[in-house]
């Protein structure tokens, strides 16, 4: 989406493209055709061919008409595999940057390492919904660490400290929209701790690599981290949603898994003094929970006798 807007500016201001036809693409992303076109051009060797074609308008994004199939709309530009007109990498926004620090990966158990690798793979997909691989970096990776699939993820041996924050669920600074939208580097610890063995792991990682002076910022939902997604890919998605215009609460709730929602609802139910139908309905609506999840939360709360 962010990259898609940058691509639209390049199409309009540099190439003079106002209408473009697509026939096939390797990947189509939920954030729109322009974002998808950009990723396909940067990663899968698609390009623009200058040729007359016709199609039907399937979308209009940033004033660019996207054509597909048969129709009467005319264009002189078609997206094709190996098309001759490419786009330069300098159109990719340089901010924000997300850095996953893998400096403590050797402390993880095998199951945790597998989970971490999965979260990184999903993080790449998440980044591509908004930006490009260049906006996600890995730091302090062991020689044995390999990413599967085609990617252009950069490996760092240092952590940038200019306009950077560390995401830490135990941090002393509470995240808000202003902090998120004005930060360039978001540092996320590559930590999966299923047994809760690694105490203060993010602080320790920061000290180990000399960036513990950076702000340690936690994402909370109405003054609690309960129900805030903690998977690395989910954290990145929350931040990206805020950057493109969501408020932080909306971003968190829209990214929550069902387990996150139930966990938070149980906490809220247990804080009520008595069973209050209106209050419970308000909580259900706030967290966008269906009746099935509400029943599950009630069953696990102090109000289990009411179901």
Short mmCIF file of C-alpha atoms in Angstrom, two decimals:
data_model
loop_
_atom_site.label_atom_id
_atom_site.label_comp_id
_atom_site.label_asym_id
_atom_site.label_seq_id
_atom_site.Cartn_x
_atom_site.Cartn_y
_atom_site.Cartn_z
CA UNK A 1 0.00 0.00 0.00
CA UNK A 2 2.73 2.47 0.94
CA UNK A 3 4.94 1.23 -1.89
CA UNK A 4 1.91 1.12 -4.19
CA UNK A 5 1.40 4.85 -3.68
CA UNK A 6 5.06 5.49 -4.45
CA UNK A 7 4.69 3.42 -7.62
CA UNK A 8 1.65 5.49 -8.64
CA UNK A 9 3.68 8.68 -8.34
CA UNK A 10 6.45 7.16 -10.46
CA UNK A 11 3.95 5.99 -13.09
CA UNK A 12 2.29 9.40 -13.26
CA UNK A 13 5.24 11.77 -12.92
CA UNK A 14 8.01 9.85 -14.68
CA UNK A 15 6.42 7.38 -17.09
CA UNK A 16 3.20 9.23 -17.83
CA UNK A 17 1.12 6.12 -17.20
CA UNK A 18 -2.51 6.71 -16.29
CA UNK A 19 -3.96 3.37 -17.43
CA UNK A 20 -2.32 -0.06 -17.17
CA UNK A 21 -3.48 -3.53 -18.18
CA UNK A 22 -2.53 -6.65 -16.27
CA UNK A 23 -3.11 -10.20 -17.44
CA UNK A 24 -1.17 -12.30 -14.96
CA UNK A 25 0.84 -11.70 -11.80
CA UNK A 26 2.71 -14.16 -9.62
CA UNK A 27 1.34 -12.62 -6.41
CA UNK A 28 -1.73 -10.53 -5.66
CA UNK A 29 -1.86 -8.76 -2.31
CA UNK A 30 -4.95 -7.72 -0.36
CA UNK A 31 -3.72 -4.13 -0.12
CA UNK A 32 -4.33 -3.50 -3.80
CA UNK A 33 -3.21 -3.86 -7.38
CA UNK A 34 -0.55 -1.14 -7.29
CA UNK A 35 1.16 -2.75 -4.30
CA UNK A 36 0.96 -6.10 -6.08
CA UNK A 37 2.37 -4.66 -9.30
CA UNK A 38 5.29 -3.12 -7.42
CA UNK A 39 6.20 -6.40 -5.70
CA UNK A 40 5.93 -8.34 -8.95
CA UNK A 41 8.18 -5.85 -10.70
CA UNK A 42 10.79 -5.71 -7.93
CA UNK A 43 10.88 -9.38 -7.03
CA UNK A 44 9.54 -11.50 -9.88
CA UNK A 45 10.97 -9.75 -12.95
CA UNK A 46 7.74 -8.28 -14.26
CA UNK A 47 7.91 -5.12 -16.33
CA UNK A 48 5.82 -2.74 -18.39
CA UNK A 49 5.59 -3.23 -22.14
CA UNK A 50 4.52 -0.27 -24.24
CA UNK A 51 1.81 -1.68 -26.50
CA UNK A 52 -1.79 -0.88 -27.35
CA UNK A 53 -4.34 -3.09 -25.58
CA UNK A 54 -7.90 -3.05 -24.34
CA UNK A 55 -9.59 -4.12 -21.14
CA UNK A 56 -12.21 -3.51 -18.50
CA UNK A 57 -11.53 -1.25 -15.52
CA UNK A 58 -11.19 -3.52 -12.49
CA UNK A 59 -9.86 -0.90 -10.09
CA UNK A 60 -8.83 2.74 -9.83
CA UNK A 61 -6.03 3.38 -7.37
CA UNK A 62 -4.29 6.73 -6.87
CA UNK A 63 -5.98 7.85 -10.13
CA UNK A 64 -4.36 4.96 -12.04
CA UNK A 65 -6.86 2.82 -13.95
CA UNK A 66 -6.14 -0.90 -13.73
CA UNK A 67 -7.53 -2.94 -16.64
CA UNK A 68 -8.12 -6.67 -16.88
CA UNK A 69 -9.78 -9.04 -19.34
CA UNK A 70 -11.85 -7.84 -22.29
CA UNK A 71 -13.29 -4.38 -22.48
CA UNK A 72 -13.36 -1.11 -24.35
CA UNK A 73 -10.93 0.92 -22.23
CA UNK A 74 -7.67 1.61 -24.09
CA UNK A 75 -4.14 1.62 -22.72
CA UNK A 76 -0.65 1.81 -24.17
CA UNK A 77 0.95 -0.01 -21.22
CA UNK A 78 0.73 -3.68 -20.23
CA UNK A 79 2.30 -5.47 -17.27
CA UNK A 80 4.11 -8.61 -18.46
CA UNK A 81 6.64 -11.11 -17.23
CA UNK A 82 10.02 -9.82 -18.52
CA UNK A 83 8.44 -6.58 -19.72
CA UNK A 84 11.10 -4.11 -20.83
CA UNK A 85 10.27 -1.10 -18.63
CA UNK A 86 11.44 -1.67 -15.05
CA UNK A 87 11.10 0.48 -11.97
CA UNK A 88 14.11 1.71 -9.98
CA UNK A 89 14.60 0.50 -6.42
CA UNK A 90 14.94 4.09 -5.21
CA UNK A 91 11.17 4.52 -5.33
CA UNK A 92 10.94 2.20 -2.31
CA UNK A 93 10.31 4.30 0.82
CA UNK A 94 13.35 4.20 3.11
CA UNK A 95 11.19 4.53 6.20
CA UNK A 96 9.95 2.73 8.19
CA UNK A 97 12.48 -0.07 8.73
CA UNK A 98 11.80 -3.14 10.85
CA UNK A 99 14.83 -4.94 12.30
CA UNK A 100 14.49 -8.38 13.87
CA UNK A 101 17.47 -9.04 16.14
CA UNK A 102 18.36 -12.75 16.17
CA UNK A 103 21.27 -12.35 18.56
CA UNK A 104 19.76 -14.69 21.15
CA UNK A 105 18.58 -17.42 18.80
CA UNK A 106 21.02 -19.91 20.32
CA UNK A 107 19.13 -19.65 23.63
CA UNK A 108 15.94 -20.96 22.02
CA UNK A 109 14.76 -24.52 22.06
CA UNK A 110 14.21 -26.31 18.75
CA UNK A 111 10.44 -25.78 18.85
CA UNK A 112 10.97 -22.08 19.56
CA UNK A 113 13.45 -21.73 16.71
CA UNK A 114 10.94 -23.29 14.34
CA UNK A 115 8.26 -20.87 15.52
CA UNK A 116 10.65 -17.94 15.12
CA UNK A 117 11.50 -18.94 11.55
CA UNK A 118 7.80 -19.22 10.74
CA UNK A 119 7.12 -15.79 12.20
CA UNK A 120 9.91 -14.28 10.10
CA UNK A 121 8.54 -15.89 6.94
CA UNK A 122 5.08 -14.47 7.68
CA UNK A 123 6.70 -11.10 8.48
CA UNK A 124 8.10 -11.02 4.94
CA UNK A 125 4.60 -11.56 3.56
CA UNK A 126 3.27 -8.84 5.87
CA UNK A 127 5.91 -6.35 4.75
CA UNK A 128 5.03 -7.02 1.11
CA UNK A 129 1.44 -6.00 1.76
CA UNK A 130 2.69 -2.46 2.46
CA UNK A 131 6.35 -2.02 1.53
CA UNK A 132 9.14 -4.27 0.22
CA UNK A 133 11.79 -6.66 1.50
CA UNK A 134 14.26 -3.77 1.89
CA UNK A 135 12.08 -2.48 4.75
CA UNK A 136 12.64 -5.63 6.80
CA UNK A 137 16.10 -6.52 8.06
CA UNK A 138 17.63 -9.22 10.22
CA UNK A 139 20.47 -8.53 12.64
CA UNK A 140 23.08 -10.75 14.28
CA UNK A 141 22.05 -13.88 12.41
CA UNK A 142 24.11 -17.04 12.95
CA UNK A 143 25.81 -18.53 9.88
CA UNK A 144 23.44 -21.48 10.02
CA UNK A 145 20.32 -19.33 9.63
CA UNK A 146 18.76 -19.44 6.17
CA UNK A 147 15.54 -17.94 4.84
CA UNK A 148 13.44 -20.04 2.50
CA UNK A 149 12.05 -18.68 -0.76
CA UNK A 150 12.96 -15.75 -2.95
CA UNK A 151 13.63 -12.62 -0.95
CA UNK A 152 15.83 -9.54 -0.74
CA UNK A 153 16.12 -9.30 3.03
CA UNK A 154 19.30 -7.58 4.20
CA UNK A 155 21.40 -8.91 7.07
CA UNK A 156 22.86 -6.34 9.49
CA UNK A 157 25.76 -6.65 11.92
CA UNK A 158 24.79 -3.52 13.84
CA UNK A 159 21.67 -1.76 15.08
CA UNK A 160 20.95 1.80 13.87
CA UNK A 161 20.38 4.17 16.78
CA UNK A 162 19.14 7.32 15.01
CA UNK A 163 15.36 7.66 15.36
CA UNK A 164 15.03 4.09 16.63
CA UNK A 165 12.96 2.38 19.32
CA UNK A 166 12.96 -1.12 20.80
CA UNK A 167 9.63 -2.95 20.98
CA UNK A 168 9.46 -4.52 24.42
CA UNK A 169 6.29 -5.79 26.15
CA UNK A 170 7.84 -4.72 29.47
CA UNK A 171 9.09 -1.35 28.26
CA UNK A 172 8.61 1.81 30.29
CA UNK A 173 7.31 3.91 27.37
CA UNK A 174 3.75 3.37 26.10
CA UNK A 175 3.40 3.36 22.33
CA UNK A 176 1.06 5.83 20.68
CA UNK A 177 0.35 6.97 17.15
CA UNK A 178 2.78 9.89 17.31
CA UNK A 179 5.69 7.72 18.43
CA UNK A 180 4.97 5.08 15.80
CA UNK A 181 4.51 7.49 12.90
CA UNK A 182 7.66 9.44 13.74
CA UNK A 183 10.01 6.47 14.18
CA UNK A 184 12.25 5.20 11.39
CA UNK A 185 13.76 2.03 12.92
CA UNK A 186 11.67 -0.45 14.89
CA UNK A 187 13.84 -3.07 16.63
CA UNK A 188 12.10 -6.31 17.52
CA UNK A 189 13.78 -9.07 19.48
CA UNK A 190 13.79 -12.45 17.77
CA UNK A 191 12.54 -14.06 20.95
CA UNK A 192 10.10 -16.94 21.28
CA UNK A 193 9.84 -18.11 24.87
CA UNK A 194 7.22 -20.84 25.20
CA UNK A 195 8.43 -21.88 28.64
CA UNK A 196 8.87 -18.33 29.99
CA UNK A 197 12.49 -19.14 30.83
CA UNK A 198 14.06 -16.01 29.35
CA UNK A 199 13.50 -13.25 31.88
CA UNK A 200 13.85 -9.67 30.58
CA UNK A 201 15.01 -11.14 27.26
CA UNK A 202 14.56 -7.93 25.23
CA UNK A 203 16.50 -5.85 27.76
CA UNK A 204 19.27 -8.43 27.81
CA UNK A 205 19.43 -8.50 24.02
CA UNK A 206 19.64 -4.70 23.96
CA UNK A 207 22.50 -4.71 26.46
CA UNK A 208 24.32 -7.51 24.69
CA UNK A 209 24.52 -5.53 21.45
CA UNK A 210 24.86 -2.04 22.89
CA UNK A 211 21.56 -0.36 22.11
CA UNK A 212 19.99 -0.45 25.58
CA UNK A 213 19.96 3.36 25.68
CA UNK A 214 17.19 3.38 23.06
CA UNK A 215 13.59 3.84 24.23
CA UNK A 216 11.98 0.53 25.25
CA UNK A 217 8.42 0.87 24.01
CA UNK A 218 5.49 -1.41 24.73
CA UNK A 219 2.27 -1.74 22.78
CA UNK A 220 -0.69 -1.85 25.12
CA UNK A 221 -4.46 -1.91 24.72
CA UNK A 222 -6.17 0.35 27.24
CA UNK A 223 -3.25 0.13 29.66
CA UNK A 224 -2.79 -3.63 29.44
CA UNK A 225 -0.73 -5.91 27.22
CA UNK A 226 -3.18 -8.80 27.71
CA UNK A 227 -4.60 -9.69 24.31
CA UNK A 228 -2.03 -7.64 22.40
CA UNK A 229 -0.64 -9.96 19.69
CA UNK A 230 2.95 -10.94 20.44
CA UNK A 231 3.98 -12.75 17.27
CA UNK A 232 6.62 -10.78 15.39
CA UNK A 233 4.59 -10.62 12.19
CA UNK A 234 1.56 -9.34 14.15
CA UNK A 235 3.62 -6.62 15.83
CA UNK A 236 4.86 -5.47 12.43
CA UNK A 237 1.32 -5.51 11.05
CA UNK A 238 0.03 -3.38 13.95
CA UNK A 239 2.77 -0.81 13.39
CA UNK A 240 2.16 -0.71 9.64
CA UNK A 241 -1.57 -0.23 10.11
CA UNK A 242 -0.93 2.74 12.39
CA UNK A 243 1.54 4.20 9.88
CA UNK A 244 -1.08 4.07 7.10
CA UNK A 245 -3.77 5.71 9.22
CA UNK A 246 -5.38 3.37 11.75
CA UNK A 247 -5.45 4.48 15.35
CA UNK A 248 -3.47 2.14 17.59
CA UNK A 249 -6.48 0.54 19.25
CA UNK A 250 -8.09 -0.24 15.89
CA UNK A 251 -4.82 -1.68 14.62
CA UNK A 252 -4.46 -3.98 17.62
CA UNK A 253 -8.03 -5.26 17.59
CA UNK A 254 -8.03 -5.84 13.82
CA UNK A 255 -4.81 -7.87 14.15
CA UNK A 256 -5.83 -9.98 17.16
CA UNK A 257 -6.24 -13.72 16.78
CA UNK A 258 -9.29 -15.38 18.31
CA UNK A 259 -7.06 -16.54 21.17
CA UNK A 260 -5.93 -12.94 21.77
CA UNK A 261 -9.54 -11.75 21.84
CA UNK A 262 -10.66 -14.46 24.26
CA UNK A 263 -7.68 -13.83 26.53
CA UNK A 264 -8.47 -10.12 26.73
CA UNK A 265 -12.20 -10.66 27.20
CA UNK A 266 -11.59 -13.05 30.11
CA UNK A 267 -9.50 -10.34 31.79
CA UNK A 268 -12.22 -7.72 31.26
CA UNK A 269 -14.96 -10.07 32.50
CA UNK A 270 -13.04 -10.90 35.66
CA UNK A 271 -12.70 -7.18 36.40
CA UNK A 272 -16.48 -6.65 36.42
CA UNK A 273 -18.06 -6.49 39.88
CA UNK A 274 -21.17 -8.36 38.76
CA UNK A 275 -22.70 -9.98 35.70
CA UNK A 276 -23.84 -7.01 33.62
CA UNK A 277 -25.38 -7.86 30.26
CA UNK A 278 -24.95 -4.36 28.82
CA UNK A 279 -21.32 -4.13 29.94
CA UNK A 280 -20.55 -7.57 28.52
CA UNK A 281 -22.23 -6.70 25.22
CA UNK A 282 -20.12 -3.55 25.10
CA UNK A 283 -16.95 -5.60 25.60
CA UNK A 284 -18.05 -8.05 22.90
CA UNK A 285 -18.61 -5.22 20.44
CA UNK A 286 -15.35 -3.49 21.39
CA UNK A 287 -13.25 -6.58 20.68
CA UNK A 288 -15.40 -7.58 17.68
CA UNK A 289 -16.10 -11.01 19.15
CA UNK A 290 -18.85 -13.36 17.97
CA UNK A 291 -21.21 -15.29 20.23
CA UNK A 292 -19.10 -18.45 20.08
CA UNK A 293 -16.01 -16.68 21.39
CA UNK A 294 -18.05 -14.81 23.98
CA UNK A 295 -19.41 -18.10 25.31
CA UNK A 296 -15.89 -19.52 25.49
CA UNK A 297 -14.63 -16.48 27.40
CA UNK A 298 -17.56 -16.60 29.82
CA UNK A 299 -16.90 -20.29 30.42
CA UNK A 300 -13.30 -19.51 31.40
CA UNK A 301 -14.19 -16.44 33.48
CA UNK A 302 -15.65 -16.08 36.94
CA UNK A 303 -19.11 -15.91 35.31
CA UNK A 304 -19.03 -19.51 34.08
CA UNK A 305 -22.19 -20.30 36.02
CA UNK A 306 -24.14 -17.82 33.88
CA UNK A 307 -23.93 -19.88 30.68
#
